Structures are given as structure tokens and as C-alpha cells.
PDB file of C-alpha atoms and ligand atoms in Angstrom:
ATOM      1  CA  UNK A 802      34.278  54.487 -17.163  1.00  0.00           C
ATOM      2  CA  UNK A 803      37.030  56.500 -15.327  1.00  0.00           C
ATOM      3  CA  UNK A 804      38.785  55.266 -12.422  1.00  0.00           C
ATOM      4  CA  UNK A 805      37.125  57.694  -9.335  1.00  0.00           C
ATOM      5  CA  UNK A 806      40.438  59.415  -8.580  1.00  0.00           C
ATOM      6  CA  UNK A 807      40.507  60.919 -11.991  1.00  0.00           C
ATOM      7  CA  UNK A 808      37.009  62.266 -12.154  1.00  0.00           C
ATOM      8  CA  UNK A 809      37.391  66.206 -10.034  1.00  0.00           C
ATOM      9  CA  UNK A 810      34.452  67.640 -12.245  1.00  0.00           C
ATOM     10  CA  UNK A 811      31.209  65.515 -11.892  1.00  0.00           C
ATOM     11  CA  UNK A 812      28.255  67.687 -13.410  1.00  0.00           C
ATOM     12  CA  UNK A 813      26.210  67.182 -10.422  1.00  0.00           C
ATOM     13  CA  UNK A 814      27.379  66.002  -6.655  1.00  0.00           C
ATOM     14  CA  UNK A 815      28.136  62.176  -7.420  1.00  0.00           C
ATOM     15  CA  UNK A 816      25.199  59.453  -6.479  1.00  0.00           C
ATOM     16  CA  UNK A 817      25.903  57.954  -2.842  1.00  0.00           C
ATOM     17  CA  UNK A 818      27.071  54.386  -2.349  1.00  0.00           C
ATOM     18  CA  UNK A 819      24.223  52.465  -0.301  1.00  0.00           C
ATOM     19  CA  UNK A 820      25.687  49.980   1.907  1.00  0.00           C
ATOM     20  CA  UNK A 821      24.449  47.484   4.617  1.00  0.00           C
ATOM     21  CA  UNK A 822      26.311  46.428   7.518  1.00  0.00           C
ATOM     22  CA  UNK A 823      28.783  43.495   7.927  1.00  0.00           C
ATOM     23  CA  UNK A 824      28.469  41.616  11.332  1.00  0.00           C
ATOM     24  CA  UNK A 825      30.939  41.829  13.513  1.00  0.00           C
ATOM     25  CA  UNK A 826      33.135  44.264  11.469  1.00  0.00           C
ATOM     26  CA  UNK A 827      33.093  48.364  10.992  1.00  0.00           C
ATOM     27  CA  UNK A 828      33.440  47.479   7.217  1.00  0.00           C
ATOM     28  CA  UNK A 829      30.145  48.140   5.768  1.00  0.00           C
ATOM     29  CA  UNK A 830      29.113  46.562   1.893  1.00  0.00           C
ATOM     30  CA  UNK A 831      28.589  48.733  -0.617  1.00  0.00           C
ATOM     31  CA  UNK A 832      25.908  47.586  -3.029  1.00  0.00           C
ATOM     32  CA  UNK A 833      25.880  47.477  -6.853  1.00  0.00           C
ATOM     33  CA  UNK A 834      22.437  46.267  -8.292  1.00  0.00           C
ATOM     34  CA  UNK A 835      20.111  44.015  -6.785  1.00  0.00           C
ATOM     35  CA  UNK A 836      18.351  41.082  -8.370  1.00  0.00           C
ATOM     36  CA  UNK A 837      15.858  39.140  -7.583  1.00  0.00           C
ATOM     37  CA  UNK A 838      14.036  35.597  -8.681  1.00  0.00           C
ATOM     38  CA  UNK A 839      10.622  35.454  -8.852  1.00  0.00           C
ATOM     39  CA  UNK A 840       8.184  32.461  -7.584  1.00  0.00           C
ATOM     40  CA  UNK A 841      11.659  30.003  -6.502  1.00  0.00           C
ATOM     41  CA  UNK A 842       9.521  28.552  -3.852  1.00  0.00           C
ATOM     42  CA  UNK A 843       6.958  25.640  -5.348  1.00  0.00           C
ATOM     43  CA  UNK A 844       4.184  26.661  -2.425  1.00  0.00           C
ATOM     44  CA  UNK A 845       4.244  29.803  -3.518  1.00  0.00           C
ATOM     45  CA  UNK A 846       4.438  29.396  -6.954  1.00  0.00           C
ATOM     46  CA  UNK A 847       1.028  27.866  -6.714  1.00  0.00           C
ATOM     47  CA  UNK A 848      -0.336  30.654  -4.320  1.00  0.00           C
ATOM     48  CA  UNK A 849       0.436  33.360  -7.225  1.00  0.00           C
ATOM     49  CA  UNK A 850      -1.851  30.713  -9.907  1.00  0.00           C
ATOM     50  CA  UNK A 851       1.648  29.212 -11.280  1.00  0.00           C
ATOM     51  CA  UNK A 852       2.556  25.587 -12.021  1.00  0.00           C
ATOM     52  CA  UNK A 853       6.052  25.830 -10.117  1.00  0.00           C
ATOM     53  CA  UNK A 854       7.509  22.817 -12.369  1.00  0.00           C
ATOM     54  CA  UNK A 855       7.069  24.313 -15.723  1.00  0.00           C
ATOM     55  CA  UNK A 856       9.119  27.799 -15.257  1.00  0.00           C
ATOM     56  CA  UNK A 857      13.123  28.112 -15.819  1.00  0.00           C
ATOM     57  CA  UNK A 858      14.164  30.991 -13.171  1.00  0.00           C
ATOM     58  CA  UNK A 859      13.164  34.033 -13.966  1.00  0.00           C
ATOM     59  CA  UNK A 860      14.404  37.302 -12.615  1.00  0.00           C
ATOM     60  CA  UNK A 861      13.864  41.482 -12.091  1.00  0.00           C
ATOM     61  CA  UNK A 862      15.725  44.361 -10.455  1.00  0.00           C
ATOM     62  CA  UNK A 863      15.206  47.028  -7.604  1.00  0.00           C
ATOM     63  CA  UNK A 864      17.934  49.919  -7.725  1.00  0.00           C
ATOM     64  CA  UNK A 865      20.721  49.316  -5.281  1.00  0.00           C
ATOM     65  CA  UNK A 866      18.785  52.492  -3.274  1.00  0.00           C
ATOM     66  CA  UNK A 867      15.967  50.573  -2.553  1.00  0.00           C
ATOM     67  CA  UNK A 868      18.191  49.047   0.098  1.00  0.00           C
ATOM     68  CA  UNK A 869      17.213  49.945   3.541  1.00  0.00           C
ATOM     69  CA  UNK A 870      18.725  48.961   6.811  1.00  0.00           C
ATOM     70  CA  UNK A 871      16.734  46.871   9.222  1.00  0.00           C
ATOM     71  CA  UNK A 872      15.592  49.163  12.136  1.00  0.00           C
ATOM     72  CA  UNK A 873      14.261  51.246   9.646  1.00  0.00           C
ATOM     73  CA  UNK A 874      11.033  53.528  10.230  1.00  0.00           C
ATOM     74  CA  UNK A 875       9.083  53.475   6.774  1.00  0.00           C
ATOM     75  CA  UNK A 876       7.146  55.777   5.252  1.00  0.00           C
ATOM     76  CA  UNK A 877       3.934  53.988   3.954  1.00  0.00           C
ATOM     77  CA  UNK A 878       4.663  53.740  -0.172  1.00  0.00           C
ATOM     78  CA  UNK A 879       2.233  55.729  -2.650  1.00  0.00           C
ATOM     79  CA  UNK A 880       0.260  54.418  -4.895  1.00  0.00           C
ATOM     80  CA  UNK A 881      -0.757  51.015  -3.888  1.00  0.00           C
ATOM     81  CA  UNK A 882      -3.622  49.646  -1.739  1.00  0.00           C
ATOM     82  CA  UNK A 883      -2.378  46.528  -1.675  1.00  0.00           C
ATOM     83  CA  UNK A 884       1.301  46.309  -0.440  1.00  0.00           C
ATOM     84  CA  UNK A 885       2.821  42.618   0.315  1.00  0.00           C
ATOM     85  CA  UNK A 886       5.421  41.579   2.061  1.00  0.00           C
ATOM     86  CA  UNK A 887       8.194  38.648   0.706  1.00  0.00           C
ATOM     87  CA  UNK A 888      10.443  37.506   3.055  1.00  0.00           C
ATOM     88  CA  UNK A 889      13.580  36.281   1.670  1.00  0.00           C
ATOM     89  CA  UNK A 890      17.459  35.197   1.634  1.00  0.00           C
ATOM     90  CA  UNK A 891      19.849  37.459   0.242  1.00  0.00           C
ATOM     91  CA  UNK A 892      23.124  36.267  -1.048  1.00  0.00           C
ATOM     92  CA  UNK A 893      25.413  39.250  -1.343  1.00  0.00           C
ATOM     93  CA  UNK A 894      28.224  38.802  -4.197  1.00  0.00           C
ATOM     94  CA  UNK A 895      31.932  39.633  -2.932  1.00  0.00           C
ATOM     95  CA  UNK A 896      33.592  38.327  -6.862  1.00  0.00           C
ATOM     96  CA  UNK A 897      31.544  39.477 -10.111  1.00  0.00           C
ATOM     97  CA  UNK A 898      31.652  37.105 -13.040  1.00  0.00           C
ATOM     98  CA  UNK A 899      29.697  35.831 -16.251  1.00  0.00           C
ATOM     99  CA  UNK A 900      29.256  31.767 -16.805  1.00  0.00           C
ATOM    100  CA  UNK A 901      29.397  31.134 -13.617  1.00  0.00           C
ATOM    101  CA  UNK A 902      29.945  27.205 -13.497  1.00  0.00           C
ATOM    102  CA  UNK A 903      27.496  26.078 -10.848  1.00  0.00           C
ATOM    103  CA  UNK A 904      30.086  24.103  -8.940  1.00  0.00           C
ATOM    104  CA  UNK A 905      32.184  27.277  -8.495  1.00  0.00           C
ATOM    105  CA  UNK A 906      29.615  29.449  -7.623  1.00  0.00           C
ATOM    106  CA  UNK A 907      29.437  29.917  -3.856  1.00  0.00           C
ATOM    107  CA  UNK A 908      32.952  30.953  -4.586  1.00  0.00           C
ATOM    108  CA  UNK A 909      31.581  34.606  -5.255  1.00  0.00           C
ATOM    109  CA  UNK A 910      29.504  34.551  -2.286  1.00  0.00           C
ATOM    110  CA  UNK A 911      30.546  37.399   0.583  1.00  0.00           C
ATOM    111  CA  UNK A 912      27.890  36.541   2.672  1.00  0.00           C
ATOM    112  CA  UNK A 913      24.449  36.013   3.438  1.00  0.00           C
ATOM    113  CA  UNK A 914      21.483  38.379   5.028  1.00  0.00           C
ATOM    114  CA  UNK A 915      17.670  38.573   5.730  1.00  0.00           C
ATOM    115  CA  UNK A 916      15.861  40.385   3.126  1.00  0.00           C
ATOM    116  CA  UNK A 917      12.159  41.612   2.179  1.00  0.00           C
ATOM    117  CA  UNK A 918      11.195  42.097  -1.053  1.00  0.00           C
ATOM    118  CA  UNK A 919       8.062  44.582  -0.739  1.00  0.00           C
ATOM    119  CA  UNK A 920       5.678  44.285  -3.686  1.00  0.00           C
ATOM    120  CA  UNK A 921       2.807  46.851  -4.974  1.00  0.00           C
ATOM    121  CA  UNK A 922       0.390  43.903  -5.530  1.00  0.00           C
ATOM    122  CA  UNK A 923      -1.880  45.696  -6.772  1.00  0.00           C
ATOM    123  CA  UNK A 924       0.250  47.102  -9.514  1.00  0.00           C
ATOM    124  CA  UNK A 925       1.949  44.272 -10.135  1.00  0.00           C
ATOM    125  CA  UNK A 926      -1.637  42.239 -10.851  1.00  0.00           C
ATOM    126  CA  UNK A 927      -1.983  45.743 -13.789  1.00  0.00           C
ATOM    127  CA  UNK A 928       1.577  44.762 -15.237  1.00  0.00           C
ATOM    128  CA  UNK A 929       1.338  41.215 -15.725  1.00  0.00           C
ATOM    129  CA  UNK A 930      -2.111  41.961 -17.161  1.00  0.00           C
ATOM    130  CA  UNK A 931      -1.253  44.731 -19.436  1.00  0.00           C
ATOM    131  CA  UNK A 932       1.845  42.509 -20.505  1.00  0.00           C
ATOM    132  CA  UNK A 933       4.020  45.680 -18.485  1.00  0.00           C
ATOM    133  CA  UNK A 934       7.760  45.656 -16.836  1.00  0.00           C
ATOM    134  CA  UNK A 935       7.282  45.176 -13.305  1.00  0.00           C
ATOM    135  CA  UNK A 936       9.616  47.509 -12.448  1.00  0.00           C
ATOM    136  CA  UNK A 937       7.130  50.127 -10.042  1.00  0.00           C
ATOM    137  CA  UNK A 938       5.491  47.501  -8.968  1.00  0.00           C
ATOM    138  CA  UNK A 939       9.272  46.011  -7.249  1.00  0.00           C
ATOM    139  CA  UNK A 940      11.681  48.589  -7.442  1.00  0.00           C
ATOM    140  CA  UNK A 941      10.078  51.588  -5.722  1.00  0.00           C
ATOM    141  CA  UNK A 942      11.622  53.480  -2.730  1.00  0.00           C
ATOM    142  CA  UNK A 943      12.558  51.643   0.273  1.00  0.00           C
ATOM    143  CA  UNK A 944      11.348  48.347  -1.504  1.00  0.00           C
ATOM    144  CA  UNK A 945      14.296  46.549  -0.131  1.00  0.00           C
ATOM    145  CA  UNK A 946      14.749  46.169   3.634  1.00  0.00           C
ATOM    146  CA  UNK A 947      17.830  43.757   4.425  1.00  0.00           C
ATOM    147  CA  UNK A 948      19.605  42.964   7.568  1.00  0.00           C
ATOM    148  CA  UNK A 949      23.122  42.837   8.157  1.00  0.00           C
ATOM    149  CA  UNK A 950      25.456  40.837   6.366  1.00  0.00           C
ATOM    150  CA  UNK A 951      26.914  37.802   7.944  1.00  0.00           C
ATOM    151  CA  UNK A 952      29.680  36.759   5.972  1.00  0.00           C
ATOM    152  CA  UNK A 953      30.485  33.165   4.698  1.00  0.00           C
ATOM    153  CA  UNK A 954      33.367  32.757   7.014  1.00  0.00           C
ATOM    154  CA  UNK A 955      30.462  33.331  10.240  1.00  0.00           C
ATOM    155  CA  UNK A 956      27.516  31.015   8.892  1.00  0.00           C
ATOM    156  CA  UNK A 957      28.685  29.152   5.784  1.00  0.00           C
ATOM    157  CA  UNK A 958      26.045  28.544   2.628  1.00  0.00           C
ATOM    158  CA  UNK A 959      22.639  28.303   4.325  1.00  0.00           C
ATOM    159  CA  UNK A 960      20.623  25.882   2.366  1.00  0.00           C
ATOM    160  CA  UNK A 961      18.216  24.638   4.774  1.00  0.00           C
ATOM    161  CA  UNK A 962      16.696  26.127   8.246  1.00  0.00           C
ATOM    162  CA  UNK A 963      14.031  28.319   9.133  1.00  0.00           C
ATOM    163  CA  UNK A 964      12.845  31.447   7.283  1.00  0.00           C
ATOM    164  CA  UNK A 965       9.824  33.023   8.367  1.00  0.00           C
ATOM    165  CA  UNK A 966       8.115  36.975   8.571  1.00  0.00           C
ATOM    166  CA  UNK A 967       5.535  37.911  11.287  1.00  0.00           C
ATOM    167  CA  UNK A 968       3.138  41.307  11.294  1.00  0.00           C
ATOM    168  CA  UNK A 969       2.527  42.659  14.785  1.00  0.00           C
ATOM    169  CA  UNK A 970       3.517  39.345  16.388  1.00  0.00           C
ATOM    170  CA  UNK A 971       1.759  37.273  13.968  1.00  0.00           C
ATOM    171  CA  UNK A 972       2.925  34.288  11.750  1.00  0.00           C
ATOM    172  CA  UNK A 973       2.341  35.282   8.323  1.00  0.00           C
ATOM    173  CA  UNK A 974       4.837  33.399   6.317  1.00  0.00           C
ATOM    174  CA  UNK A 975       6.750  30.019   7.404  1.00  0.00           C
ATOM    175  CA  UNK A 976       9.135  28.039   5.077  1.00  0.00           C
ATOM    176  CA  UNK A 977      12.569  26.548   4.565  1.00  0.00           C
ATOM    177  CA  UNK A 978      15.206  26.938   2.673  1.00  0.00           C
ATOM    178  CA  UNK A 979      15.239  23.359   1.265  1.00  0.00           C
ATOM    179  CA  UNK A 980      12.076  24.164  -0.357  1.00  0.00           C
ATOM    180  CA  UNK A 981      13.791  26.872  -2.784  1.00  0.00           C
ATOM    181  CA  UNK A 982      13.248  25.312  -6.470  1.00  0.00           C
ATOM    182  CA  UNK A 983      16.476  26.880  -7.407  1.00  0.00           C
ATOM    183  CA  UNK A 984      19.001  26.644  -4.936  1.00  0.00           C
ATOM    184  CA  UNK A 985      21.804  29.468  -4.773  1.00  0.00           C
ATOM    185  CA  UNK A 986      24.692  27.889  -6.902  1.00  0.00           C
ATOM    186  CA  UNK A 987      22.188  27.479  -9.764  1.00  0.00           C
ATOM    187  CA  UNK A 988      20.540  30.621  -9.399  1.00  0.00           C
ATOM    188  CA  UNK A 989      24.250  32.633  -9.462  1.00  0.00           C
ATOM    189  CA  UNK A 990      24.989  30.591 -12.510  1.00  0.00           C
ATOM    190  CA  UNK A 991      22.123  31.295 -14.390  1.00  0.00           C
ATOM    191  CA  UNK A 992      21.793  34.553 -13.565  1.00  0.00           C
ATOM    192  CA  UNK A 993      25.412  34.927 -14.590  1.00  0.00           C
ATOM    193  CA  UNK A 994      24.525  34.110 -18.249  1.00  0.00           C
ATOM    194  CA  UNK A 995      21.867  36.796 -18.375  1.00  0.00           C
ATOM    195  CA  UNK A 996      24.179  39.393 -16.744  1.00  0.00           C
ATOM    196  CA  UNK A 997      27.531  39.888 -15.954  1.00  0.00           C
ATOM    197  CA  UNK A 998      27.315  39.790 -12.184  1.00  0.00           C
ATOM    198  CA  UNK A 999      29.504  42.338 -10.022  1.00  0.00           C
ATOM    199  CA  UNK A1000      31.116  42.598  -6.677  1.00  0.00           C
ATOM    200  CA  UNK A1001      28.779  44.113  -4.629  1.00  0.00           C
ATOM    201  CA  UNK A1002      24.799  42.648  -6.158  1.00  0.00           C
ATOM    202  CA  UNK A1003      22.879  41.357  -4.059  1.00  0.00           C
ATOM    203  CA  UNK A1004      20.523  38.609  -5.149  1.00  0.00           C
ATOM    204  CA  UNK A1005      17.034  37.935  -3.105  1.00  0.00           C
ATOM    205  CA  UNK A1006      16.261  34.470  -3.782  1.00  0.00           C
ATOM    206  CA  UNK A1007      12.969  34.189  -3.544  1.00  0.00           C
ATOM    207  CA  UNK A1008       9.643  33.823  -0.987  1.00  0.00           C
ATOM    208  CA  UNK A1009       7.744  31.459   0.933  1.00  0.00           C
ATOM    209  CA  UNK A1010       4.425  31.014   0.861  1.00  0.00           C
ATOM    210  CA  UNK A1011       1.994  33.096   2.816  1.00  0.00           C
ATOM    211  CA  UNK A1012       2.163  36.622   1.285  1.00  0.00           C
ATOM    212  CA  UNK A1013      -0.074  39.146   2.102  1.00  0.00           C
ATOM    213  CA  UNK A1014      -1.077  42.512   2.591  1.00  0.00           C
ATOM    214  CA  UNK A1015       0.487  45.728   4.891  1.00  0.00           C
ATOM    215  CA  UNK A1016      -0.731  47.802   6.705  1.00  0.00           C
ATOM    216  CA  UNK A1017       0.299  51.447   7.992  1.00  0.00           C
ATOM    217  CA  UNK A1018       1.858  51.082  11.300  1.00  0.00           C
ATOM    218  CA  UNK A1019       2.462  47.374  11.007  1.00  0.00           C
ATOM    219  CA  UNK A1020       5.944  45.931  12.531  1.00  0.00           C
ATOM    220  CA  UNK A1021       7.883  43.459  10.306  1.00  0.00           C
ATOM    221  CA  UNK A1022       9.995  41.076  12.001  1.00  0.00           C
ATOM    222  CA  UNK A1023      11.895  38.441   9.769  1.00  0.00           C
ATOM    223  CA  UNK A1024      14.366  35.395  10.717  1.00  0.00           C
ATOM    224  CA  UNK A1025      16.665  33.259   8.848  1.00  0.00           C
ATOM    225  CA  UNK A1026      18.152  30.030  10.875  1.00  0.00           C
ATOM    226  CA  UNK A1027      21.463  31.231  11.170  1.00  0.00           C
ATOM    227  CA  UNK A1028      21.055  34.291   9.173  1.00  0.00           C
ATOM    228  CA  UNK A1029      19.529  36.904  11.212  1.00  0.00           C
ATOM    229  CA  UNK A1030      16.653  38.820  11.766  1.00  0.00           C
ATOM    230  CA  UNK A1031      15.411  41.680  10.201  1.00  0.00           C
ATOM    231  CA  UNK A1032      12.963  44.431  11.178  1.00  0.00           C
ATOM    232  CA  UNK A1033      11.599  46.801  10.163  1.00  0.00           C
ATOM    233  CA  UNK A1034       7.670  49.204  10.813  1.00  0.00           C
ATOM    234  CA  UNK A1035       5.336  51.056   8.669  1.00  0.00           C
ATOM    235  CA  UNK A1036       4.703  54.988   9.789  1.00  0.00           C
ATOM    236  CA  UNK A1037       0.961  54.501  10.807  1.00  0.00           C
ATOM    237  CA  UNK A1038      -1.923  56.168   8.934  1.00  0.00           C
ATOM    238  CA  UNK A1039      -2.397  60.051   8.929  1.00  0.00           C
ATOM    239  CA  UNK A1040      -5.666  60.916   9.569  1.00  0.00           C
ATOM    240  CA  UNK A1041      -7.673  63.922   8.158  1.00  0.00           C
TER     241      UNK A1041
HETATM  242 MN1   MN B2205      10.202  38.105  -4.227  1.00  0.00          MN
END
């Protein structure tokens, strides 16, 4: 690793920093990696055919990339039928660290946002069949709509209060945060014995139940209590 004012001859132009707004400040966050927990709610836990008090946390990855502002105008993703939507809270990491004591994690917490974390269903329900990373079926283009970042100084450490996604003015998922099996102190902490976490990661906590599929042309619209709102809409269908 070289500090960036001593590198002049990069082989190709340098890789962009992706970064997501901060409310009410021009400074914008610049994202490392971006984890994420699976099945941390128990209703949906049970939706997916899992026994939600049997499972330590478990987690996977999207590349920071896959960040995409709210607002956004999405192109439909390839190769998937069966695209869901997972609404989620995102807890975005100002200190890095490894064993992270859980009573000092929300220490390392910047801030919080509204996050989605879109899923190819369908090739997700191949991977965990062929015993397969999930990678394409999570980390694929534009897989990771968040809102902007209010900071802890503006709302705090969330841990109960609305969080809910509608389609085209529909409910389609309803929880709260209270119902998260691992709450965000525990969930930096173990992560933080897998990994050593960074400025910068985000982390997308988990879903509610009441996943389901996308459609071309549908209009996401998320909430948070506190947190925000996200939004974001599907190009529609092409015909011919
Ligand atoms: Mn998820």
C-alpha cells in the first residue's frame, strides 16, 4: 500500500471513490466495502424456511460500487426473473477496528441511512442449492441503493421505530427495528472478528419480512423512523 500522493504512475486511470451524501453537510462519505447480515429479522427468517433461533450472524459482501444514490433511475438487472427487494438500516463506519468490544461499538458509528439490499432470488435459490457463493446473486450492479447519511450527532443509534418499503404506493414490507435478532453493537463486534472493519464500510443490517418480487418500471420508496427515506424506480420494460 502506498500513501496516494506518492503513486504518479497508476497502470490504468485509478478506480473512483463511490460516496453517498451526508445530511446537512457538502461533505460527502466515501465508501470502503459493504457488508451485509443475512436473515437478522426472526419474521423473516422464517419466511426464507429458517429457524431464526438456531443461526449465529452470518454475513456477505456487495462491492462498495454497488452503492447507488436514492433518486436513482435503474436499469432493470440481467439475468434474473425474480428480483426482490430488502429494505434495510445501514450503519455507516466513521473508525475501522478488529475485536470490537460490543460496549464500545457504536463508538465507530458515523451515521446511519436507509438502504435496499436488491437480491437475484432466483439465483440466489441456484446458489444455496448448488452449495455456491452468493456473490451474483447480492453483489451485482446497482444492488445497493442507500439514502443519505444522517450522522450520529443528527439522530443518535436508532434501535427501534418504523422501517418499511412500498412498490407503486403499496405496503410491501412493515417492521421495526426492535425486531432485529442482532442488534448493531453486536453485529459490529462480531463482524469485527471476521474482518478487520474500516472507516468508510457500510453494514446493511438486515430485512423485514415481506420480500418480494420487482418489476420493470416499479417505484421504490423506503422509510426509516428518524432515518430517512429512500427512493428509488426501475426503467420500465422494452418492448419488441
Ligand atoms: Mn438483506
Amino acid at each position: 500500500m502506498h500513501p496516494v500522493d506518492d503513486v504518479t504512475d497508476y497502470a490504468i486511470a485509478a478506480p473512483t471513490v463511490t460516496t453517498v451524501p451526508v445530511v446537512g453537510t457538502d461533505a460527502v462519505f466515501p465508501v470502503a466495502r459493504v457488508f451485509c447480515i443475512g436473515r437478522n429479522y426472526a419474521e423473516h427468517a422464517i419466511e426464507m424456511g429458517h429457524d431464526p433461533d438456531r443461526e449465529p450472524p452470518f454475513f456477505f459482501t456487495k462491492p462498495a460500487d454497488a452503492v447507488v444514490p436514492s433518486g436513482s433511475r435503474l436499469d432493470f438487472p440481467r439475468q434474473t426473473q425474480d428480483l426482490h427487494h430488502e429494505i434495510e438500516l445501514v450503519v455507516a463506519l466513521g473508525e475501522g477496528g478488529r475485536d470490537i468490544e460490543v460496549d464500545d461499538a457504536l463508538e465507530h458509528v458515523f451515521g446511519y441511512a436507509v438502504g435496499l439490499d436488491m437480491t437475484r432470488r432466483d439465483l440466489q435459490a441456484v446458489a444455496k442449492k448448488a452449495g455456491r457463493p452468493w456473490d451474483m446473486a447480492k453483489g451485482f450492479d446497482e444492488s445497493a441503493p442507500c439514502s443519505p447519511i444522517r450522522t450520529v450527532q443528527d439522530v443518535g443509534h436508532p434501535d427501534e421505530g418504523a422501517i418499511w418499503l412500498r412498490i407503486n404506493d403499496e405496503p410491501r414490507q412493515e417492521g421495526n427495528l426492535d425486531q432485529q435478532i442482532w442488534k448493531v453493537p453486536e453485529a459490529i463486534g462480531y463482524l469485527s472478528t471476521l474482518v478487520t472493519l474500516r472507516a468508510g464500510d457500510l453494514i446493511m443490517t438486515g430485512t423485514p419480512a415481506g420480500v418480494g418480487p420487482v418489476e420493470p418500471g416499479d417505484r421504490l420508496e423506503g422509510h426509516i423512523d428518524g432515518v430517512g427515506d429512500l427512493s428509488v424506480s426501475y426503467e420500465p420494460a422494452t418492448s419488441g
